[in-house]
XYZ file of C-alpha atoms in Angstrom:
629
model
C 0.304 -0.217 -0.056
C 1.643 3.126 -1.250
C 2.308 5.850 1.749
C -0.726 8.563 1.427
C 1.879 11.369 2.113
C 3.997 10.277 -0.657
C 1.049 10.068 -2.841
C -0.074 13.658 -1.492
C 3.543 15.176 -2.477
C 3.290 13.647 -5.453
C -0.006 14.559 -6.731
C 0.936 18.316 -5.385
C 4.000 17.993 -7.646
C 2.101 17.087 -10.789
C -0.358 19.646 -10.295
C 2.462 22.451 -10.153
C 3.972 20.646 -13.174
C 0.879 21.125 -15.428
C 0.553 24.696 -14.145
C 4.254 25.243 -15.227
C 5.492 25.959 -11.837
C 8.681 23.440 -12.126
C 10.342 25.076 -9.197
C 7.349 23.788 -6.819
C 7.311 20.769 -9.012
C 10.900 19.500 -8.586
C 10.602 20.287 -4.976
C 7.515 17.923 -4.086
C 8.655 15.113 -6.247
C 11.874 15.324 -4.460
C 10.034 14.868 -1.456
C 7.641 12.022 -2.390
C 10.921 10.567 -4.370
C 12.705 10.329 -0.910
C 9.650 8.676 0.612
C 9.752 5.981 -1.850
C 7.053 6.655 -4.920
C 7.884 5.374 -7.861
C 6.284 7.944 -10.111
C 7.641 11.070 -8.203
C 11.186 8.976 -8.908
C 10.790 9.286 -12.376
C 9.361 12.478 -12.511
C 12.131 14.180 -10.583
C 14.880 12.030 -12.663
C 13.207 14.100 -15.727
C 14.437 16.874 -14.203
C 17.571 16.115 -14.410
C 17.325 14.621 -17.883
C 18.159 17.621 -20.251
C 14.839 18.857 -19.138
C 16.011 22.474 -19.839
C 14.133 25.696 -18.312
C 17.479 26.487 -16.304
C 17.330 22.984 -14.108
C 21.016 21.507 -14.479
C 21.612 18.146 -16.447
C 23.089 15.092 -14.189
C 22.598 11.808 -16.269
C 23.639 9.726 -13.131
C 21.170 11.204 -10.952
C 18.567 10.365 -13.599
C 19.670 6.781 -14.190
C 19.948 6.132 -10.443
C 15.992 7.673 -10.254
C 14.600 5.770 -13.180
C 16.266 2.736 -11.996
C 14.408 3.031 -8.767
C 11.417 3.752 -10.061
C 11.464 0.869 -12.813
C 12.275 -1.494 -10.533
C 8.886 -0.538 -8.681
C 6.961 -1.057 -11.974
C 6.958 2.388 -13.045
C 6.666 1.595 -17.024
C 7.560 5.384 -18.045
C 11.150 4.937 -16.256
C 11.942 2.089 -18.685
C 11.074 4.766 -21.470
C 13.243 7.300 -20.023
C 15.983 4.560 -18.874
C 15.926 3.446 -23.119
C 16.682 6.971 -24.187
C 19.721 6.783 -21.375
C 21.008 3.649 -23.128
C 20.623 4.768 -26.884
C 22.122 8.113 -26.372
C 24.986 6.736 -23.788
C 24.201 9.376 -21.457
C 25.105 8.464 -17.861
C 25.988 5.043 -19.237
C 27.595 3.496 -22.037
C 26.016 3.312 -25.102
C 24.018 0.114 -25.345
C 21.246 -0.125 -28.290
C 20.568 -3.864 -27.374
C 19.897 -2.471 -23.519
C 17.547 0.386 -24.911
C 15.152 -1.506 -27.208
C 14.754 -4.220 -24.397
C 13.601 -1.580 -21.911
C 11.721 -0.079 -24.500
C 10.078 -2.955 -25.064
C 9.234 -3.607 -21.686
C 7.566 -0.109 -21.117
C 5.607 -0.862 -24.184
C 4.381 -4.049 -22.728
C 3.607 -1.919 -19.768
C 1.470 0.258 -21.762
C 3.787 3.678 -21.069
C 1.908 6.088 -23.264
C 5.577 7.752 -24.096
C 6.964 4.529 -25.284
C 3.819 4.406 -27.741
C 4.131 7.683 -28.943
C 8.289 7.075 -29.345
C 7.211 3.899 -31.076
C 4.877 6.088 -33.324
C 7.614 8.465 -33.789
C 10.216 5.571 -35.286
C 7.411 4.007 -37.902
C 6.943 7.431 -38.833
C 10.525 8.447 -39.580
C 10.954 5.189 -41.616
C 8.197 5.585 -43.863
C 9.663 5.876 -47.668
C 6.348 7.697 -49.395
C 6.803 5.624 -51.899
C 7.210 2.819 -50.963
C 4.534 -0.147 -51.115
C 3.720 -0.436 -47.358
C 4.134 3.613 -47.059
C 0.010 4.023 -46.350
C 0.416 0.443 -43.930
C 3.057 2.178 -41.515
C 1.588 5.480 -41.943
C -2.116 4.263 -40.354
C 0.013 2.287 -37.677
C 2.116 5.068 -36.557
C -1.381 7.073 -36.365
C -2.695 4.107 -34.500
C 0.041 4.259 -32.056
C -0.207 8.246 -31.280
C -3.671 8.064 -30.698
C -3.186 5.108 -28.276
C -0.772 7.350 -26.571
C -3.225 10.577 -26.447
C -5.696 8.326 -24.299
C -3.745 8.958 -21.486
C -5.090 12.338 -19.900
C -1.945 13.047 -18.024
C 0.401 12.557 -21.421
C -1.893 15.048 -23.423
C -1.627 17.812 -20.589
C 2.360 17.280 -20.480
C 2.837 16.705 -24.485
C -0.761 17.651 -26.171
C -2.132 15.958 -29.235
C -0.010 15.336 -32.413
C -2.228 13.132 -33.742
C -3.688 15.898 -36.149
C -0.139 15.891 -38.394
C -0.020 12.123 -38.483
C -3.996 11.963 -40.006
C -2.767 14.799 -42.517
C -0.115 12.586 -43.611
C -1.957 9.587 -43.722
C -4.106 11.574 -46.100
C -1.051 12.309 -48.431
C -0.102 8.794 -48.542
C -3.477 7.620 -49.237
C -3.443 10.230 -52.732
C -6.290 12.450 -51.023
C -4.059 15.449 -50.863
C -1.429 16.450 -54.005
C 1.845 17.814 -52.723
C 0.491 21.775 -52.744
C -2.746 21.178 -50.863
C -0.973 18.861 -47.938
C 1.760 21.836 -47.567
C -0.949 24.581 -47.411
C -3.043 22.215 -44.573
C 0.618 20.965 -43.230
C 0.865 25.203 -42.481
C -2.578 25.357 -41.080
C -2.312 22.405 -38.640
C 1.392 23.329 -37.496
C -0.488 26.859 -36.727
C -3.207 25.039 -34.484
C -1.085 22.692 -32.925
C 1.506 25.893 -31.591
C -1.544 27.476 -30.107
C -2.944 24.329 -28.640
C 0.529 23.288 -27.234
C 0.866 26.610 -25.000
C -1.598 24.601 -22.906
C 0.806 21.982 -22.588
C 3.081 21.694 -20.032
C 6.105 20.697 -21.833
C 5.094 22.424 -25.619
C 9.119 21.984 -26.267
C 9.468 18.431 -26.919
C 5.910 18.192 -28.969
C 7.356 21.300 -30.997
C 10.707 19.520 -31.420
C 8.572 16.568 -33.425
C 6.193 19.046 -35.474
C 9.873 20.696 -36.826
C 10.860 17.004 -37.465
C 7.645 16.595 -39.325
C 7.812 19.731 -41.156
C 11.732 19.100 -42.179
C 11.326 15.623 -43.134
C 7.899 16.020 -45.057
C 7.920 19.607 -46.730
C 10.232 22.135 -48.427
C 9.259 24.828 -46.098
C 12.334 25.098 -44.454
C 11.293 28.560 -43.407
C 8.260 26.884 -40.989
C 11.007 24.117 -39.967
C 13.367 26.598 -38.239
C 10.449 28.497 -36.827
C 9.532 25.209 -35.022
C 12.815 24.798 -34.227
C 13.471 28.207 -32.489
C 10.510 27.919 -30.750
C 11.220 24.365 -29.172
C 14.725 25.539 -28.636
C 13.754 28.715 -26.401
C 14.448 27.566 -22.892
C 14.044 24.193 -23.992
C 16.161 21.026 -23.908
C 19.823 21.049 -25.086
C 19.213 18.277 -28.161
C 16.914 21.358 -29.615
C 19.743 23.578 -29.078
C 22.352 22.136 -30.705
C 20.006 21.080 -33.428
C 19.266 24.928 -33.696
C 22.815 25.824 -33.826
C 23.863 22.969 -36.535
C 20.970 24.392 -38.673
C 22.067 28.204 -38.131
C 25.675 27.354 -39.233
C 24.529 25.143 -42.164
C 22.530 28.377 -43.064
C 25.307 30.968 -42.842
C 23.059 32.618 -40.164
C 24.531 34.112 -37.180
C 24.382 32.718 -33.134
C 24.953 29.372 -34.054
C 28.543 29.574 -32.190
C 27.470 31.067 -28.861
C 24.167 28.428 -28.795
C 26.263 25.589 -29.784
C 28.560 26.633 -26.789
C 25.535 26.592 -24.358
C 24.166 23.499 -25.976
C 27.091 21.644 -25.266
C 27.784 22.760 -21.867
C 24.152 21.518 -20.622
C 24.433 18.394 -22.457
C 27.709 17.279 -25.053
C 26.563 16.633 -27.888
C 27.808 15.968 -31.616
C 25.774 18.721 -33.367
C 27.006 21.053 -31.210
C 30.817 19.580 -31.036
C 30.567 20.106 -34.824
C 29.136 23.425 -34.706
C 32.161 24.838 -32.388
C 34.741 22.671 -34.927
C 33.832 24.743 -38.170
C 33.460 27.803 -36.394
C 36.903 27.679 -35.376
C 37.939 25.922 -38.409
C 36.624 28.887 -40.684
C 36.418 31.830 -38.237
C 32.704 32.082 -38.376
C 31.311 33.550 -35.341
C 34.357 33.408 -33.330
C 38.447 33.583 -34.106
C 39.925 31.363 -36.653
C 41.688 28.673 -34.387
C 43.001 25.216 -35.899
C 44.069 23.780 -32.789
C 40.843 24.392 -31.163
C 38.834 23.334 -34.243
C 40.661 19.369 -34.399
C 40.051 19.411 -30.961
C 36.253 20.092 -31.034
C 36.069 17.752 -34.329
C 37.259 15.105 -32.066
C 34.984 15.352 -29.302
C 32.497 15.477 -31.868
C 33.670 12.100 -33.747
C 33.524 10.810 -29.743
C 29.723 11.563 -29.483
C 28.925 10.415 -32.641
C 25.923 7.687 -32.721
C 24.557 6.311 -35.723
C 22.064 9.098 -36.381
C 24.552 11.314 -36.486
C 26.073 9.879 -39.535
C 24.416 12.568 -41.979
C 25.668 15.760 -40.228
C 29.173 13.873 -39.647
C 29.719 13.095 -43.345
C 29.039 16.906 -44.485
C 30.940 18.012 -41.510
C 33.953 15.830 -42.953
C 33.828 17.342 -46.123
C 33.981 20.537 -44.795
C 36.496 19.660 -42.413
C 38.617 18.399 -45.348
C 38.724 21.860 -47.367
C 39.587 23.290 -43.792
C 42.620 20.988 -43.685
C 43.383 21.954 -47.174
C 43.195 25.345 -46.840
C 46.075 24.611 -43.863
C 48.301 22.479 -46.616
C 47.722 18.671 -45.022
C 46.555 17.257 -47.353
C 46.654 13.942 -45.906
C 44.638 15.093 -43.217
C 42.248 16.458 -45.811
C 42.037 13.241 -47.566
C 41.611 11.479 -44.235
C 38.474 13.323 -43.387
C 36.956 12.986 -47.446
C 37.432 9.435 -46.965
C 35.446 9.810 -43.834
C 32.744 11.766 -45.732
C 32.552 9.274 -48.439
C 32.072 6.220 -46.139
C 29.374 7.517 -44.289
C 27.420 8.374 -47.597
C 28.295 12.104 -48.327
C 28.528 12.638 -51.925
C 30.086 15.943 -51.218
C 32.997 14.214 -49.654
C 32.966 11.791 -52.281
C 33.044 14.198 -54.884
C 36.019 16.187 -53.058
C 37.967 12.795 -52.491
C 37.711 11.964 -56.282
C 38.956 15.564 -57.234
C 42.132 15.188 -54.685
C 42.604 11.289 -55.994
C 42.024 12.725 -59.903
C 44.819 15.360 -59.865
C 47.418 12.798 -58.993
C 45.749 10.040 -61.789
C 44.602 7.619 -59.108
C 42.281 5.116 -60.576
C 40.318 4.834 -57.253
C 38.796 8.691 -58.191
C 36.459 7.287 -60.796
C 35.240 4.881 -57.987
C 34.370 7.918 -55.856
C 33.311 10.084 -58.801
C 30.775 7.646 -59.777
C 29.476 7.281 -56.107
C 29.178 11.191 -55.809
C 27.821 11.216 -59.328
C 24.978 8.749 -58.213
C 24.488 10.886 -55.037
C 23.364 13.816 -57.067
C 26.714 16.379 -56.608
C 27.511 18.240 -59.231
C 31.200 18.040 -58.421
C 31.461 14.246 -58.374
C 29.579 14.419 -62.228
C 32.225 16.747 -63.167
C 35.030 14.461 -62.022
C 33.581 11.049 -63.482
C 33.381 12.966 -66.770
C 36.873 14.175 -66.251
C 37.690 10.686 -65.479
C 35.792 9.432 -69.048
C 38.007 12.195 -70.830
C 41.203 11.691 -69.343
C 40.847 7.683 -69.088
C 41.471 7.585 -65.059
C 40.296 4.846 -63.393
C 38.665 4.021 -66.630
C 38.611 3.681 -70.731
C 38.517 7.007 -72.474
C 34.963 7.504 -73.266
C 33.539 10.811 -75.348
C 30.190 9.404 -75.308
C 30.011 9.579 -71.598
C 32.205 12.591 -71.269
C 29.514 14.413 -73.206
C 26.489 12.604 -71.977
C 27.281 13.317 -68.315
C 27.850 17.162 -69.894
C 24.310 17.286 -71.261
C 22.508 15.698 -68.275
C 24.054 18.997 -65.945
C 23.169 21.094 -68.602
C 20.096 20.037 -68.674
C 19.593 20.342 -65.324
C 20.978 24.520 -65.715
C 23.969 23.755 -64.030
C 26.817 26.095 -65.274
C 29.467 23.731 -65.378
C 27.299 21.206 -68.043
C 27.464 24.216 -70.213
C 31.033 25.019 -70.159
C 31.928 21.005 -70.540
C 30.314 21.145 -73.535
C 31.699 24.307 -74.781
C 35.086 22.435 -74.415
C 33.606 19.524 -76.076
C 32.756 21.184 -79.267
C 35.937 23.531 -79.062
C 37.951 20.403 -79.235
C 35.856 18.408 -81.302
C 35.778 15.596 -78.209
C 32.925 13.655 -78.826
C 31.028 15.900 -80.925
C 31.983 17.692 -84.080
C 34.610 20.526 -83.724
C 32.168 23.746 -83.807
C 33.699 27.104 -83.070
C 30.514 28.561 -82.927
C 28.730 26.265 -81.142
C 31.687 26.169 -78.471
C 30.921 30.236 -78.122
C 27.322 29.498 -77.794
C 27.896 26.870 -75.234
C 30.157 29.112 -73.078
C 27.854 31.962 -73.587
C 25.225 29.919 -71.734
C 28.194 28.917 -69.099
C 28.747 32.453 -68.318
C 25.083 33.443 -68.095
C 24.189 30.487 -65.749
C 27.328 32.216 -63.200
C 30.252 30.227 -64.752
C 33.206 32.581 -63.841
C 35.839 30.656 -66.284
C 33.584 30.809 -69.299
C 34.060 34.585 -70.039
C 38.080 33.591 -70.488
C 37.494 30.942 -72.618
C 35.439 32.867 -74.781
C 38.157 35.683 -75.222
C 40.988 32.859 -75.820
C 38.649 31.086 -78.852
C 38.629 35.113 -80.137
C 41.856 36.349 -79.606
C 43.404 32.943 -81.490
C 41.136 33.715 -84.751
C 43.101 34.983 -87.569
C 43.018 37.637 -87.472
C 42.364 38.282 -83.792
C 38.805 39.475 -82.995
C 38.814 42.420 -80.982
C 35.570 40.980 -79.045
C 38.520 39.331 -77.160
C 38.965 42.270 -75.091
C 35.507 42.727 -73.854
C 34.702 38.716 -72.542
C 38.525 38.607 -71.015
C 37.654 41.974 -69.014
C 34.342 40.358 -68.132
C 36.110 37.378 -66.910
C 39.061 39.138 -65.183
C 36.499 41.206 -63.091
C 34.670 38.228 -62.049
C 38.254 36.736 -60.790
C 39.233 34.217 -63.032
C 42.992 34.158 -63.386
C 43.120 32.822 -67.012
C 40.736 35.722 -68.021
C 43.534 37.996 -66.860
C 46.093 36.527 -68.373
C 43.906 37.109 -71.609
C 43.034 40.483 -70.507
C 46.903 41.229 -70.186
C 47.818 39.810 -73.493
C 45.114 42.238 -75.331
C 46.924 44.883 -73.841
C 50.205 43.755 -74.630
C 49.194 43.994 -78.725
C 46.361 46.418 -78.154
C 43.591 43.703 -79.220
C 40.000 45.832 -78.638
C 42.146 47.784 -76.542
C 44.992 50.572 -76.691
C 48.647 49.234 -76.138
C 49.153 49.487 -72.300
C 52.267 47.743 -70.867
C 51.425 49.104 -67.357
C 48.024 47.382 -67.430
C 49.583 43.987 -69.051
C 51.800 43.993 -65.830
C 48.939 44.888 -63.468
C 46.745 42.120 -64.909
C 49.807 39.420 -64.696
C 50.422 40.265 -61.412
C 46.811 39.659 -60.268
C 46.816 36.468 -62.105
C 50.038 35.656 -60.561
C 48.475 36.147 -56.920
C 46.079 33.700 -57.835
C 48.763 31.123 -58.458
C 48.290 31.198 -62.194
C 51.569 29.567 -63.556
C 51.937 31.458 -66.912
C 50.922 35.154 -65.126
C 53.950 34.212 -62.862
C 56.303 33.279 -65.504
C 55.004 36.567 -67.868
C 55.441 38.664 -65.083
C 58.340 37.932 -63.635
C 60.016 38.043 -66.688
C 58.598 41.742 -67.538
C 60.050 42.776 -63.885
C 63.401 41.753 -64.886
C 63.276 43.888 -67.716
C 62.094 46.653 -65.567
C 64.838 45.759 -63.123
C 62.513 44.986 -60.427
C 64.874 41.727 -59.460
C 63.291 40.722 -56.001
C 59.705 40.465 -57.261
C 61.132 38.928 -60.173
C 62.669 36.318 -58.427
C 60.004 35.324 -56.280
C 57.661 34.989 -59.218
C 59.989 32.876 -61.397
C 61.076 30.682 -58.594
C 57.173 29.960 -57.769
C 56.813 29.280 -61.813
C 59.821 26.966 -61.665
C 58.534 24.894 -58.796
C 55.024 24.305 -60.628
C 57.034 22.870 -63.614
C 57.624 25.971 -65.636
C 61.270 24.715 -67.243
C 61.096 28.050 -69.148
C 61.515 30.204 -66.016
C 64.956 28.869 -65.897
C 66.268 31.048 -68.317
C 64.604 34.135 -66.848
C 66.161 33.286 -63.761
C 69.519 33.415 -65.139
C 68.734 36.277 -66.778
C 67.914 38.025 -63.483
C 70.677 36.827 -61.407
C 72.948 37.999 -64.565
C 71.225 41.395 -64.702
C 70.847 42.194 -61.039
C 74.213 44.403 -59.650
C 73.893 41.661 -56.440
C 73.024 38.517 -58.651
C 74.833 35.344 -57.529
C 76.811 34.351 -60.138
C 77.137 30.933 -59.203
C 73.499 30.935 -59.627
C 73.376 32.383 -62.633
C 75.202 29.369 -63.924
C 73.639 27.400 -62.418
C 69.767 28.604 -63.565
C 71.855 28.902 -67.228
C 72.763 25.356 -67.533
C 68.981 24.440 -66.652
C 67.968 26.411 -69.088
C 70.302 24.535 -71.676
C 69.096 21.340 -70.852
C 65.434 22.261 -71.220
C 66.435 23.522 -74.550
C 66.342 27.292 -74.568
C 68.519 28.970 -76.681
C 68.772 32.012 -74.643
C 70.514 30.321 -71.798
C 73.167 29.731 -74.264
C 73.690 33.217 -74.392
C 74.106 33.864 -70.701
C 76.025 30.775 -69.989
C 78.763 32.054 -72.822
C 78.388 35.669 -71.129
C 79.399 33.707 -67.740
C 82.601 31.976 -69.293
C 83.317 35.172 -71.387
C 83.698 37.368 -68.311
C 84.808 34.361 -65.745
C 81.490 35.150 -63.842
C 80.783 31.865 -61.951
C 82.873 29.989 -64.572
C 86.788 30.161 -65.151
C 87.370 32.830 -68.125
C 87.320 30.966 -71.392
C 86.611 32.856 -74.509
C 86.680 29.842 -76.220
C 83.960 27.879 -74.229
C 81.864 31.059 -74.418
C 82.055 31.079 -78.251
C 80.777 27.275 -78.381
C 78.075 28.173 -76.155
C 77.098 30.885 -78.386
C 77.320 28.669 -81.167
C 74.906 26.454 -79.821
C 72.552 29.330 -79.009
C 72.865 30.351 -82.510
C 72.010 26.853 -84.025
C 68.669 27.107 -82.281
C 67.893 30.595 -83.786
C 68.853 32.985 -80.990
C 69.684 36.308 -82.718
C 71.236 37.501 -79.428
C 74.151 34.687 -79.709
C 74.404 35.362 -83.419
C 75.219 39.035 -82.578
C 77.620 37.782 -79.607
C 79.410 35.945 -82.187
C 80.118 38.569 -84.489
C 80.391 41.233 -81.714
C 81.436 39.584 -78.754
C 81.727 42.136 -75.455
C 84.885 44.169 -74.517
C 86.835 41.682 -71.929
C 86.735 42.985 -68.341
C 89.819 44.112 -66.678
C-alpha cells in the first residue's frame, strides 16, 4: 500500500508541473521520491535529464532515479532509461539494452513509449514504398493510443492531427501543394494548442522534424525549431545551432557552446569545430577546431551520420587550406564512407589530380548521389581515362545531363567539347554559344574561354577584350592573362604595358603559372629583380622549365646577383633547350663570372644558341663584348 504522504506530495508536484510551476514541482517530487514513490522518482529524474528551463543536467542522477522507479514497476521510467542507453548519457551506449527497456515499457502500456514507437515508424516511412500507407496508419494508431492517456496529453498535447494529414497524403487524398498548405494550417493550430501543454518544447521538436522531413518549408521548420529550443532541452538547441550554421546565419557558435555545456553532443561539437576552423562567429583557431572535431567523433551516434559526413567534407577543405593534404584526404574518405556525396566528390577530385584510378570509383558514387562536382570529376575521368577507358560519349552524356539541369558546368564542358571536337563535331560557333550559356548561368571561367577563342582567331577578334575584361573582373585568373595579352598587343583596346603587368600580377597572386612566368620576365626587364625572382621561382617550382632561363637572366642583370646562381640556372635552361640560356652561359665563360674565364667556351655556347635560332647569340658571335679587366 502506497504511503499517503508520498501520494499527496507527488500529486501536489503533478499539479504544479501541469501549471508550469516547475520549481515547486521539483521540490514536491523530490520529497515524494525520498519517501519511495515510484512515479515521483521517475518525474524527478526527468528534471535531471536535459529538462532545460534552467535545471542542471545530471544523467547519472537521472539514471539512479529511473532505475529505482522502474524496479517498482513504473513503466515510464523504463522509457526514459531506454533513451539514456540509446544516447550513451550517464551510461555506456547500448542499443540492445535500450531496445529491451523500451519493449518492456511498451508492454506495460507507457504512453511515452507508445508515442516513441509511433515516431520511429513514422521516421522510417518511405513515401513511395508499397507499405507506406500501412506504416502511416500504424503510426497514427499508436499516436492515438498514447493520447488516450490524459496526463500524457496535459504534458505534451495532441500531435495526431499531423499524422492524420500524413495518412491522407499517402492515401492520395491530398496533392503536394494542398498537403503543404494544410500542414502549415495544422502547425498553426498545434502551436496555439501547445501553449496549454506543460512541455510544448518536446512536442514542437517533433513537429519540426515532421515539417523538415515531409515538406519543403524550411522557413516553417526553422521557426518551429527556434520555438522548441527556447528555454528547452539542449538537444533542440544543438539542432538549432547546426541549422543556423548550415544556413550561414548568426548565433550558431554561442548557441552550440551553451548546448554543449548542458549536454555534450555531436551536433554542438561539430558547430564549434567548424566555427573555429573557418572563423565564423569566433576567431579562427585551427587547434581548437581539431579538438572539437575529435569530440564530435567521440560523441557521434549512428543517427548523426548524415551531419558528420557533411562536416567531414567541410573539415577536409579546412585541412586543405592549412596545407595538410593527408589530413584533408582522411576527412574526405571518412565523409565518403558515411555516404556523403560532397565528401566523395572532394576525394575524387584530389585523387584525380594525381591520376589515381580510385578517382573514378568515388566520382561515380558522388555522381549517383547527385553531387555536381562528382559528375564533373566523373566526366573528366571518362575524358582522360582515369580509372576507366577514355569515353568521349560518356563525357558528353554527363555534360548534357548537367546542362539540362541548368548547371553552368554542364554548358562549360559542352563548350570545351565543341571547341576540341571531343565526342561531338568541332564547332567554334557552338563552343562560343555554350560558353556564353555557362557565363549566363554564373560560371566565372566561361568568359575567359570565349576571350581565348576570339584572340586566337586569324586575324584576332577585338571582342576578346570585352570577354577577357568581364572574366578578369569576376576573378578568373585565366581571363586576367587573356586581358593582359589584349593590353600587350592592343587588341580591342590601346596598348598598355603597365595594364598588362597589373593584370599579370593579379593572376599571379591567384597562382596562375603563366602569369607568374610572364610577370616575372617583365619585372626582370624593368629591373625589379626581387619581385621577379620570387615569381619566377614559384613558376619553376610549379614545373615551368622556361623559368630557368629567366632566373638566369634575373641573376645576371641584378647588380647583387649571384654568379654561381646565374650558371646554375643557365645550365638548366640549356638542358631544357632554351637558346637564350646558351647566350648567358657564354657570357659567364667570357667574363669569368661563376665559371673559369674561357673565350673559347663562350664562343661554343654562343654557337649552340645560334644553331637554336637565338639572335642574341648571333650578335655575340659577331661582336663579342669587351673583356673586363
